[in-house]
Coordinates of C-alpha atoms in Angstrom, one line a residue:
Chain A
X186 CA 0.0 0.0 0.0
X187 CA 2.6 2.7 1.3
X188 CA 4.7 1.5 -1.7
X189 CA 1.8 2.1 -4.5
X190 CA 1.3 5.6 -2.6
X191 CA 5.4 6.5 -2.8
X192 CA 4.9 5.6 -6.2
X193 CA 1.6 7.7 -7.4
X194 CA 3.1 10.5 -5.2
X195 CA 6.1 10.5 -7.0
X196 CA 4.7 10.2 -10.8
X197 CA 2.6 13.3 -9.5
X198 CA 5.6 15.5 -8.2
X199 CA 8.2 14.3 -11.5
X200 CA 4.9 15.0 -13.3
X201 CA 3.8 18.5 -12.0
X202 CA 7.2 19.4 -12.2
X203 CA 7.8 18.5 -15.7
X204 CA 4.5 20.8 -16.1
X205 CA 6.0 23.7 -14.4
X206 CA 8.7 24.0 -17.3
X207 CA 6.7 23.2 -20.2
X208 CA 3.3 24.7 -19.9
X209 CA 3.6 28.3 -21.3
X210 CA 1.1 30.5 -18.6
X211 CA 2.9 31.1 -16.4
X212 CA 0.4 31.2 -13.5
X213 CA -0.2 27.4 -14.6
X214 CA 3.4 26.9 -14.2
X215 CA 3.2 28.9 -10.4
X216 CA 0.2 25.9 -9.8
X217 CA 1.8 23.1 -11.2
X218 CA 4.7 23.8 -8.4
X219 CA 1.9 23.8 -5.8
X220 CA 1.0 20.7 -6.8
X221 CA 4.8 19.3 -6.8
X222 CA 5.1 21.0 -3.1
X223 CA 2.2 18.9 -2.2
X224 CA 3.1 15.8 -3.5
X225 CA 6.3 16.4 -1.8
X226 CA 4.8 17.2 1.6
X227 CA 2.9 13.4 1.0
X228 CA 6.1 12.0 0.9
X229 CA 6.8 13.5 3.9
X230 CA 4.0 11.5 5.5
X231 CA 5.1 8.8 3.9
X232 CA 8.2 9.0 6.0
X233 CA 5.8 9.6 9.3
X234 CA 7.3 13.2 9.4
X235 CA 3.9 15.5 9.8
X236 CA 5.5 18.0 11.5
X237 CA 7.5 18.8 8.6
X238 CA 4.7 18.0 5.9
X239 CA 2.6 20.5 7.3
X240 CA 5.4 23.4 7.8
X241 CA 6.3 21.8 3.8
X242 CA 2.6 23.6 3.0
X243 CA 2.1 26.1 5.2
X244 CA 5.5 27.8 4.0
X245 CA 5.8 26.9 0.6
X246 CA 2.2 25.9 -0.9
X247 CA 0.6 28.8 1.5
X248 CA 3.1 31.8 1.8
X249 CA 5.2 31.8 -0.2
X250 CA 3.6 30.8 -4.0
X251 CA 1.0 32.8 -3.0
X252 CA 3.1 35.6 -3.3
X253 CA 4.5 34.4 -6.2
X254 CA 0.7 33.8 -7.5
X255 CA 0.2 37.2 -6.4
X256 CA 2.9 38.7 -8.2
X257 CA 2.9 37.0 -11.7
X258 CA -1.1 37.6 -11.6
X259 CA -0.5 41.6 -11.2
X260 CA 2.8 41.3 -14.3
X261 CA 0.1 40.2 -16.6
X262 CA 3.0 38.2 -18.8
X263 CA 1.8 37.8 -22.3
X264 CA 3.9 36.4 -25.5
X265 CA 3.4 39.5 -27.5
X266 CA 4.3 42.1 -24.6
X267 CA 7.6 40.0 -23.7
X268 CA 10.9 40.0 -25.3
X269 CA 11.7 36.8 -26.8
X270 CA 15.1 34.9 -26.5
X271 CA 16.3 34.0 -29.9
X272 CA 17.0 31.0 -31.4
X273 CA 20.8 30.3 -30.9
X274 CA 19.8 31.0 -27.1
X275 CA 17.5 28.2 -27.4
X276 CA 20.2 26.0 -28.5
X277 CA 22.4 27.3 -25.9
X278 CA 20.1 26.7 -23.0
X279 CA 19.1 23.1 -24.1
X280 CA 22.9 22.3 -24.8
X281 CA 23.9 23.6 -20.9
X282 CA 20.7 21.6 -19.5
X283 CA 21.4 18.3 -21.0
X284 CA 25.0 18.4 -20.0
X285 CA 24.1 19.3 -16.1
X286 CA 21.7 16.3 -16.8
X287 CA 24.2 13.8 -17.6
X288 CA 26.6 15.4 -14.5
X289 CA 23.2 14.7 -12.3
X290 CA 22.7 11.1 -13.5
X291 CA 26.8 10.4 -13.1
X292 CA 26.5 11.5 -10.3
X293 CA 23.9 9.9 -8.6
X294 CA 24.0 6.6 -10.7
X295 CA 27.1 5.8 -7.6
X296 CA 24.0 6.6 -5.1
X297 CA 22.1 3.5 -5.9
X298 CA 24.9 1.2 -4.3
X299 CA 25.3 3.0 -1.8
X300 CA 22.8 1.3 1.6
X301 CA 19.3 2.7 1.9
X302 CA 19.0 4.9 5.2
X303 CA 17.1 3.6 7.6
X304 CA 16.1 6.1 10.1
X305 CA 17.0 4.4 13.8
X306 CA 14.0 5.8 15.1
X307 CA 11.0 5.9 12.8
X308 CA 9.4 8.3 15.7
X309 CA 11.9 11.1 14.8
X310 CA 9.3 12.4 12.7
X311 CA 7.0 13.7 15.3
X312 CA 7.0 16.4 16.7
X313 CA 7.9 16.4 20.3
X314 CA 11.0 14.1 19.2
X315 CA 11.8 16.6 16.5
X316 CA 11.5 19.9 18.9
X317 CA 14.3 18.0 21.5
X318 CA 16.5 17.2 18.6
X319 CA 16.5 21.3 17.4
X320 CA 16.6 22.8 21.2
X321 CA 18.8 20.6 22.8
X322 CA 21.2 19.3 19.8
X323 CA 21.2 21.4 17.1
X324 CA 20.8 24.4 19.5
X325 CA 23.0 27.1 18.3
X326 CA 22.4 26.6 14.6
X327 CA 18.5 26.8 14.7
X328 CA 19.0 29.4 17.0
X329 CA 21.5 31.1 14.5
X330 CA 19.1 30.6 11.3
X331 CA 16.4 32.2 13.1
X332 CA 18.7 35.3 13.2
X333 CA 19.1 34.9 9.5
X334 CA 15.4 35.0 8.7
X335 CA 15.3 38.4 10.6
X336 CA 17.8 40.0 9.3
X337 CA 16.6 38.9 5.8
X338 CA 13.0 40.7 7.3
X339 CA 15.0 43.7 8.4
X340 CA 16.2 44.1 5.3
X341 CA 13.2 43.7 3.0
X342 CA 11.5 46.2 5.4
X343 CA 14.5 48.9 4.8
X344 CA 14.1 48.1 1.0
X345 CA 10.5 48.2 0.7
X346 CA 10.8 51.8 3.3
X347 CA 10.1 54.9 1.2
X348 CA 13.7 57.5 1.6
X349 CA 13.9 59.5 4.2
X350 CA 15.1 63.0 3.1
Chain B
X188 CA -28.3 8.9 27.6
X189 CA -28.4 9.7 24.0
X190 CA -24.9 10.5 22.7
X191 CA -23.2 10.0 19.1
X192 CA -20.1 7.7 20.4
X193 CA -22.6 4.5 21.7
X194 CA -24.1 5.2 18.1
X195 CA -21.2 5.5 16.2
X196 CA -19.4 2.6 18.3
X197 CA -22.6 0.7 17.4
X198 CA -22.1 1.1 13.7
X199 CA -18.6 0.1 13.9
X200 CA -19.0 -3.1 15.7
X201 CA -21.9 -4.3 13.3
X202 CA -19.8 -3.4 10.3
X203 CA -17.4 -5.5 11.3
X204 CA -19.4 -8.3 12.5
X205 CA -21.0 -8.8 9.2
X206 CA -18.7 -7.7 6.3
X207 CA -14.6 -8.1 6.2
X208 CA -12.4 -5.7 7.2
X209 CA -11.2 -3.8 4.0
X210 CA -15.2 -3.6 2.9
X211 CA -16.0 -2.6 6.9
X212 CA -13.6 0.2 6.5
X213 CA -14.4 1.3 3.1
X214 CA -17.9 1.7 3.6
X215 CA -17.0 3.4 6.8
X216 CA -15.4 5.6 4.8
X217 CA -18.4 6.1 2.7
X218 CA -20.6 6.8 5.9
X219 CA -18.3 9.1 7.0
X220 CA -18.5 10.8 3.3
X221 CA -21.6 11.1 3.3
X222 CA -22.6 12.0 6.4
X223 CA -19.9 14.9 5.7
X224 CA -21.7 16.1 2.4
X225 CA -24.9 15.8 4.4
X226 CA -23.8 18.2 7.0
X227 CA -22.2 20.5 4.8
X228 CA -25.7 21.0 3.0
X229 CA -27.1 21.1 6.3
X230 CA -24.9 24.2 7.2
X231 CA -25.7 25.8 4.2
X232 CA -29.6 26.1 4.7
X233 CA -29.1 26.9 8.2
X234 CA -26.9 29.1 8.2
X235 CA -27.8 31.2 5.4
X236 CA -31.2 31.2 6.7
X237 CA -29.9 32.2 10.4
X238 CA -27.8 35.3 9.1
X239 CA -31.4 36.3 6.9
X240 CA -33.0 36.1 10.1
X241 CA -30.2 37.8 12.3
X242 CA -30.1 41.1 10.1
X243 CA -33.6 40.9 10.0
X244 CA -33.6 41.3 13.3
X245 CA -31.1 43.8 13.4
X246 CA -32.4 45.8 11.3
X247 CA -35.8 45.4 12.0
X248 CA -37.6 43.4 10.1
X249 CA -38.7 40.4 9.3
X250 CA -36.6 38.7 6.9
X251 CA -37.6 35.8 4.6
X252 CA -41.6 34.4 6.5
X253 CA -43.4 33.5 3.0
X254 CA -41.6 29.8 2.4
X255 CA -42.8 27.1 4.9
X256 CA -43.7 28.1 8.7
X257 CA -41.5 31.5 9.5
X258 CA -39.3 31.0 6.1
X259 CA -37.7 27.9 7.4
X260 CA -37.4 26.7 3.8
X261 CA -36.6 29.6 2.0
X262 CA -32.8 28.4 1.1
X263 CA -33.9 25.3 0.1
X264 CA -36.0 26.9 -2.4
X265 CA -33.2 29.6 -3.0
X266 CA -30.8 26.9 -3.2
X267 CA -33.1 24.7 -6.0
X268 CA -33.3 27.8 -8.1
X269 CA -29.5 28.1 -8.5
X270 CA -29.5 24.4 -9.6
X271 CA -31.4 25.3 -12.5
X272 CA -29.8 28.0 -13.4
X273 CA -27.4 27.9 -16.3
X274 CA -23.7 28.1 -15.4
X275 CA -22.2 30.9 -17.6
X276 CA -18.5 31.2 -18.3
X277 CA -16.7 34.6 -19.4
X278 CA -15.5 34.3 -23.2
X279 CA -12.0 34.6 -22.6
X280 CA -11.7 33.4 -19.2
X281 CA -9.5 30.4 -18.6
X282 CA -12.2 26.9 -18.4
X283 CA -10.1 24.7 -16.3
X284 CA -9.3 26.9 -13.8
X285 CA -12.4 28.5 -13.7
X286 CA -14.4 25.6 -13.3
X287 CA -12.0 24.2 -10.7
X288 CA -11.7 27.3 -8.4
X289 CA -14.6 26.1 -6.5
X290 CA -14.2 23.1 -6.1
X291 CA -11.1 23.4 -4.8
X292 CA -12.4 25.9 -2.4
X293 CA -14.9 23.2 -1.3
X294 CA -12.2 20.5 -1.1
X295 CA -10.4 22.6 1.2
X296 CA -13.5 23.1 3.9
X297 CA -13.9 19.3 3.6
X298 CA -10.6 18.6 4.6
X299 CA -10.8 21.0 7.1
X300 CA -13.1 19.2 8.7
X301 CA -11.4 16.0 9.4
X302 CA -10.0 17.2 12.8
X303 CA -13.2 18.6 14.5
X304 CA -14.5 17.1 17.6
X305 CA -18.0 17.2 17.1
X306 CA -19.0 15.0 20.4
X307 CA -17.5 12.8 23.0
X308 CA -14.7 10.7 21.0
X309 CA -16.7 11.8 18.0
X310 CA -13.6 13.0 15.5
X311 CA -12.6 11.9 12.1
X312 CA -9.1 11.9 12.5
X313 CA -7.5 12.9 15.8
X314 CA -4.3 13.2 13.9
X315 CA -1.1 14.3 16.4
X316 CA -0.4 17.4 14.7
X317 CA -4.0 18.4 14.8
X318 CA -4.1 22.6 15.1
X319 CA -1.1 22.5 12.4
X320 CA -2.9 20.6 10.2
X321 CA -5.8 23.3 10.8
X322 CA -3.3 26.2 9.8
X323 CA -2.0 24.7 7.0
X324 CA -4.9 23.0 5.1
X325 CA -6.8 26.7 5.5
X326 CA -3.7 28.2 4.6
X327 CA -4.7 26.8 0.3
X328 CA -7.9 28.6 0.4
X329 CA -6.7 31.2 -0.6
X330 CA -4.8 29.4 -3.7
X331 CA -8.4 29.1 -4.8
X332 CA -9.5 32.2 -4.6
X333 CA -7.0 34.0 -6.1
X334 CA -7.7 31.0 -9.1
X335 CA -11.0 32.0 -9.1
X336 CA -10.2 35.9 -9.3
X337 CA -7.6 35.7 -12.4
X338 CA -9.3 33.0 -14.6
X339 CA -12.6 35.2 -14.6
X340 CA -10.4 37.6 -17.1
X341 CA -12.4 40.5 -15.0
X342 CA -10.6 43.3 -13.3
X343 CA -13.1 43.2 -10.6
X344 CA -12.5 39.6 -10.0
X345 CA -8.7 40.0 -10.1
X346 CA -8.9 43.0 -7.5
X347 CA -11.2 41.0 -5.1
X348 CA -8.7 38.3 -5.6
X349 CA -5.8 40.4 -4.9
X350 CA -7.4 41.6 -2.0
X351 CA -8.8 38.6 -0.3
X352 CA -5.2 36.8 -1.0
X353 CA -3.2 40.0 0.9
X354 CA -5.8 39.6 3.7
X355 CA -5.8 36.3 4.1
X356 CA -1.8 35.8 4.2
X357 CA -1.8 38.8 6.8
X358 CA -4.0 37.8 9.0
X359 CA -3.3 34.0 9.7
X360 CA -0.2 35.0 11.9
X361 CA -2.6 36.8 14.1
X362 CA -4.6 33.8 14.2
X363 CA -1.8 31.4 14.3
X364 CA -0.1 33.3 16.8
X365 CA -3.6 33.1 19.0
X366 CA -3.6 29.3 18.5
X367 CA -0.1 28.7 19.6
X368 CA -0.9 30.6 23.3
X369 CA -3.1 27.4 23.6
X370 CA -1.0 25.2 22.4
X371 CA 1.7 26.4 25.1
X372 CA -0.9 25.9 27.8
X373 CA -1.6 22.5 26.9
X374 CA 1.5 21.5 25.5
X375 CA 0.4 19.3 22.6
X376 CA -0.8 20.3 19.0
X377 CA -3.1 17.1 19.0
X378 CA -7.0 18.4 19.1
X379 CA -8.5 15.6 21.7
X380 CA -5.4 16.5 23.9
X381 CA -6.5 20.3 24.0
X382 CA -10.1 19.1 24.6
X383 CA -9.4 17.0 27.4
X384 CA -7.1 19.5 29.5
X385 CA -9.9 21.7 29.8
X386 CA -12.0 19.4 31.8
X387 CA -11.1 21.4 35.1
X388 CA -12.5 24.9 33.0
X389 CA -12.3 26.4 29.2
X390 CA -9.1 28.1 28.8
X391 CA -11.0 30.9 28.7
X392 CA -11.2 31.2 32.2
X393 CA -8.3 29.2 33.1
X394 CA -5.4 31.4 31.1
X395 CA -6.5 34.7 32.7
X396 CA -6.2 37.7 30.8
X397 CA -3.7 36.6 27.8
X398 CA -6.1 33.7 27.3
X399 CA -9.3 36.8 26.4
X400 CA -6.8 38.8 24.0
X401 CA -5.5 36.2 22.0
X402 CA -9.3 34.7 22.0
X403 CA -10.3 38.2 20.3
X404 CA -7.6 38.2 18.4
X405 CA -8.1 34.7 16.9
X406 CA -12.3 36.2 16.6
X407 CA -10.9 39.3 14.8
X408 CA -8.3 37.4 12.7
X409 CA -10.6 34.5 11.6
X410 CA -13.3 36.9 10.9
X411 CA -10.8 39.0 8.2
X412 CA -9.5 35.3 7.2
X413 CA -13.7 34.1 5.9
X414 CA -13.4 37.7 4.4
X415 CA -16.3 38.8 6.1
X416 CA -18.2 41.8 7.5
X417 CA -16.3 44.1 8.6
X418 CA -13.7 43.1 7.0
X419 CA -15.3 41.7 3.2
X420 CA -13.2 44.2 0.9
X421 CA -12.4 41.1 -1.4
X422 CA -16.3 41.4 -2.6
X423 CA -16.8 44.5 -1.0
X424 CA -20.5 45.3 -2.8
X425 CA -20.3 48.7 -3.5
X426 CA -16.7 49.1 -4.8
X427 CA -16.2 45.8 -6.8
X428 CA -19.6 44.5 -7.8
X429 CA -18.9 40.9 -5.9
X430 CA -14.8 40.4 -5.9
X431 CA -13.0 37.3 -7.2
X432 CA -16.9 35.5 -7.8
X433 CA -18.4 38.1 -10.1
X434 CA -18.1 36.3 -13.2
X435 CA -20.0 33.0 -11.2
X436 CA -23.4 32.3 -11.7
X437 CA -25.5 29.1 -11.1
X438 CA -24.2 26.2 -9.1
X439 CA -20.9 27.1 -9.1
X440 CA -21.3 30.4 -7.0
X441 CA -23.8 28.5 -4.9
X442 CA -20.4 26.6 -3.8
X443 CA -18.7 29.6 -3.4
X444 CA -21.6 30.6 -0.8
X445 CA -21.5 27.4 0.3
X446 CA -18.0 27.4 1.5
X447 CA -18.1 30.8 3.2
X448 CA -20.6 29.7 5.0
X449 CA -19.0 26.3 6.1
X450 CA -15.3 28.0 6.5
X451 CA -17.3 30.3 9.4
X452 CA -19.1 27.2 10.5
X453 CA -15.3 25.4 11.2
X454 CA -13.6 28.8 12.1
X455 CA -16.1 29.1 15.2
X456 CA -15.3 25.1 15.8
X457 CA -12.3 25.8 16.3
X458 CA -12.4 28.4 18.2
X459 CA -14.8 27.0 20.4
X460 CA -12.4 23.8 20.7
X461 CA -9.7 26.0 21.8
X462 CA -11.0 28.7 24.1
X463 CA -14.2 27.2 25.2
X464 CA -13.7 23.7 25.7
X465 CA -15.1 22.1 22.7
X466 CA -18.0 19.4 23.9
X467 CA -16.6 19.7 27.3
X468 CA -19.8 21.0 29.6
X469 CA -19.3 23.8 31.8
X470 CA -17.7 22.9 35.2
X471 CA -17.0 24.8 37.9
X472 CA -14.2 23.2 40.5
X473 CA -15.5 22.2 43.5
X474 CA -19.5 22.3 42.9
X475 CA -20.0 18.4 42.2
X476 CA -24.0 18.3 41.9
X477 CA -23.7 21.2 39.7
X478 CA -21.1 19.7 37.3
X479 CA -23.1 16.3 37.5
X480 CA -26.1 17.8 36.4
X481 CA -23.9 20.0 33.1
X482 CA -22.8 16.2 32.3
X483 CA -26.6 15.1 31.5
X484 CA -26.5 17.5 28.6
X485 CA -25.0 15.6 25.8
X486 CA -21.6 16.7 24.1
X487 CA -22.6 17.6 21.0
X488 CA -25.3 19.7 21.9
X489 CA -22.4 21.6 24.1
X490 CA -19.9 21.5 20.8
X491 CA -23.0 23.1 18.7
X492 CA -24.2 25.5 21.4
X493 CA -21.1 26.8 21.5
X494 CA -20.2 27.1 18.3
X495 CA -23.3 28.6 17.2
X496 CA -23.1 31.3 19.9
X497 CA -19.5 32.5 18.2
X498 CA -21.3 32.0 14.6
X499 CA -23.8 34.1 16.3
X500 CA -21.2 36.7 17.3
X501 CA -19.6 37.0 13.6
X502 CA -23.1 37.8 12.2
X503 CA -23.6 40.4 14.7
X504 CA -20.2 42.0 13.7
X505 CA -21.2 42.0 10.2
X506 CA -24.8 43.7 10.7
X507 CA -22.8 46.3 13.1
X508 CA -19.9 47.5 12.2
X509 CA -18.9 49.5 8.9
X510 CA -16.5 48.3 6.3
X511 CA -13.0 49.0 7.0
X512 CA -10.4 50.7 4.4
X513 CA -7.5 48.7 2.6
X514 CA -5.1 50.2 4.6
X515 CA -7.1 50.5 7.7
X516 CA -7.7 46.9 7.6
X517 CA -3.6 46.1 7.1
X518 CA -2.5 48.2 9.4
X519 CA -5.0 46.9 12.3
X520 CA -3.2 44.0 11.4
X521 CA 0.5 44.3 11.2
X522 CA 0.6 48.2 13.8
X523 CA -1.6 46.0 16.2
X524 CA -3.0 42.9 16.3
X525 CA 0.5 41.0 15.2
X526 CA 2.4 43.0 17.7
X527 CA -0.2 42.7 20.5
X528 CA -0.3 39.2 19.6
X529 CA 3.3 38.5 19.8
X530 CA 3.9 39.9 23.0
X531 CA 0.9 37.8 24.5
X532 CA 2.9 34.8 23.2
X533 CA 5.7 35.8 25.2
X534 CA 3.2 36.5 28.3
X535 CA 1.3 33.4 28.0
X536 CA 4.7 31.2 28.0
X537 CA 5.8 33.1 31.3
X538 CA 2.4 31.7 32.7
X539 CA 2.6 28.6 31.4
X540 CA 6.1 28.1 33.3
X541 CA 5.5 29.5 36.3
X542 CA 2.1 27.6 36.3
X543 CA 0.1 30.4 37.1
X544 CA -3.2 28.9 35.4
X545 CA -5.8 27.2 36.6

């Protein structure tokens, strides 16, 4: 059962994925990686980690491509008001993406011998177990990426704050 | 003693006594699906009938009395008119997403509903991360919306849209933050955990003064967050014709009305879970005939009084108070209501240390 579920969930995520490059609106493109994020959070469950499913979709899926919705529904994008790349470009782009392509698969091809992890404590997932393992050993560094995210919210206030004269 | 667990335990054990196990739990699961349709139609004729009434009575009059005995069935016949009505699509709107937007609106206050405890041991999943789960399933609604708004091809709709998104995203912290100063009281995010440590008194009570600000704040918030009265500029009549569902008509806006409806319905159930003890009965420490007697009334009708009382209180806020300004409404939010919130937080986790609650 869990096994059919990984693999629907991941069809949908290589899926949606391959949807947010190809299709051309690019609000369907914003939606199809909505749809990615949330078959990513299902993998998540998969792995009994609801904690970090739901933080998965209340960051991603509910802040933050809703400001990306937000933002490429007020651009109004359309083929005839945006400049096109040209055709050697075109070339150029597929030429770099298949080569990172055959880096990625060289690179992971090695992965598949190496042992599956198994998590020593398939509990680690929830969230009482999770909130020991941030406050007591990864202490400073959560503590330190907090300070991150508010100087990155310092910042985009002083950016977004009209000039003082 | 009538109550909806002995039923519900009932069903259980005949379903398995009869059928095998996979069939016992899928047609629970169709039970359960069903019943779930059944109350959301349920909510939507009652409620829509009880806020008729309520302005009525607000405003004096006498709201809809021509349809069965007092009106009583004036939103079924309201609702079997927009069945017949033909659904209409803009020319150049965009079909799929138009015709998805509210269903997806629906799906969401159907999943929503999955961790409500609507009686005694009465829940469809008690899952552990239950108030989370809350915030983040309601945080897609507003994916739908804004879906709604830009497919439409409508100005209007994309403005209502725009505005309903902004609101929403601004005013879940002030809910969330309200949440999480009862989740640090009880210590777990689980929903029949919160229930059950208010069996001594509702938070309400128990959390003293932090416990009544972030319970108006989380009234406040959640009112802005069903984009309500006096807070509804995403369809704000008289400036945008009706926001992000203009373009609707027939069936499909019925949902649309539908869900607002059911959204306040699970935003009051939740705050009635949280601050006033769900289908706990009223207790007071100490008087044992009187909190024997509060036990003969079942749960459920507790849950629904309850909740129906805070449904009660967002109509009367609609019917009251005028509609706010764009930037009014942001800057009650992020001057006031997110710092206010914020340090309650702080307040609330020096109580629940020292253990100065109840």
């Amino acid at each position: 059962m869990t096994l059919y579920l990984f693999y629907f969930l991941s069809f949908l995520a290589v899926l949606s994925a391959l949807m947010v490059v190809v299709s051309k609106n690019p609000v369907h493109s914003v939606l199809y990686l909505i749809m990615t994020f949330f078959a990513i959070a299902g993998h998540y469950v998969l792995l009994n980690a609801q904690f970090l499913a739901a933080v998965h979709v209340i960051v991603y899926a509910g802040a933050i491509m809703v400001l990306f919705l937000y933002v490429i529904m007020m651009l109004n994008l359309n083929a005839d008001t945006e400049p096109q790349k040209g055709k050697w470009l075109r070339v150029a782009a597929t030429v770099a993406g298949g080569i990172l392509m055959v880096v990625l698969v060289g690179a992971l091809r090695s992965a598949a011998d190496t042992l599956p992890v198994t998590a020593h404590d398939n509990q680690i997932g929830m969230i009482k177990n999770l909130g020991k393992v941030l406050y007591k050993d990864f202490m400073l560094p959560f503590e330190i990426s907090s300070i991150l995210f508010l100087v990155a919210m310092v910042g985009a206030v002083m950016l977004g704050k009209k000039e003082i004269k | 003693m009538f109550s909806l667990q002995s039923i519900s335990s009932q069903i259980h054990e005949w379903l398995y006594g009869h059928l095998p196990p996979a069939f016992a739990l899928l047609s629970e699961f169709f039970i359960v699906g069903m019943l779930m349709i059944g109350l959301f139609a349920f909510l939507g004729l009652v409620l829509v009938f009880m806020e008729r009434k309520v302005s009525a009575y607000m405003q004096i009059r006498l709201g809809p009395n021509r349809v069965g005995p007092k009106g009583i069935f004036q939103t079924l016949a309201d609702t079997l008119k927009l069945i017949f009505k033909e659904g209409l699509r803009p020319k150049n709107s965009d079909k799929f997403l138009f015709n998805f937007a509210p269903y997806l609106v629906m799906m969401v206050a159907m999943l929503l509903m999955a961790p409500i405890p609507f009686a005694r041991n009465v829940q469809i999943w008690d899952v552990n991360i239950g108030v989370l789960y809350i915030s983040a399933i309601s945080s897609i609604s507003v994916i739908g919306i804004l879906m709604a708004g830009w497919s439409s091809n409508n100005k209007y709709s994309l403005l209502g849209a725009m505005r309903s998104g902004a609101q929403i995203v601004s005013y879940e912290l002030s809910a969330g933050l309200a949440i999480l100063s009862i989740v640090i009281l009880t210590g777990s995010l689980r929903i029949s955990d919160i229930v059950a440590s208010q069996q001594t008194g509702w938070w309400i009570f128990k959390g003293h003064i932090p416990a009544l600000i972030s319970f108006v704040i989380f009234i406040i918030a959640v009112t802005a967050e069903t984009n309500r009265a006096p807070f509804d500029l995403a369809e704000a009549e008289s400036e945008l014709t009706a926001g992000f569902h203009t373009e609707y008509s027939g069936m499909q806006f019925a949902l649309f009305f539908l869900a607002e409806y059911v959204n306040i319905f699970i935003v009051t159930a939740i705050g009635a879970t949280l601050f006033l003890g769900g289908w706990m009965p009223f207790h007071i420490g100490g008087w044992e005939s009187f909190n024997h007697i509060m036990d003969y009334i079942p749960s459920s009708l507790w849950f629904f009084g309850k909740t129906f009382f805070l449904i009660f209180v967002i109509m009367w806020f609609r019917w009251t108070f005028p509609r706010l300004r764009i930037d009014q409404l942001l800057n009650l939010e992020w001057k006031y209501l997110l710092p206010i919130g914020l340090f309650n937080l702080l307040l609330m986790t020096i109580i629940a240390i020292l253990g100065w609650h109840f």
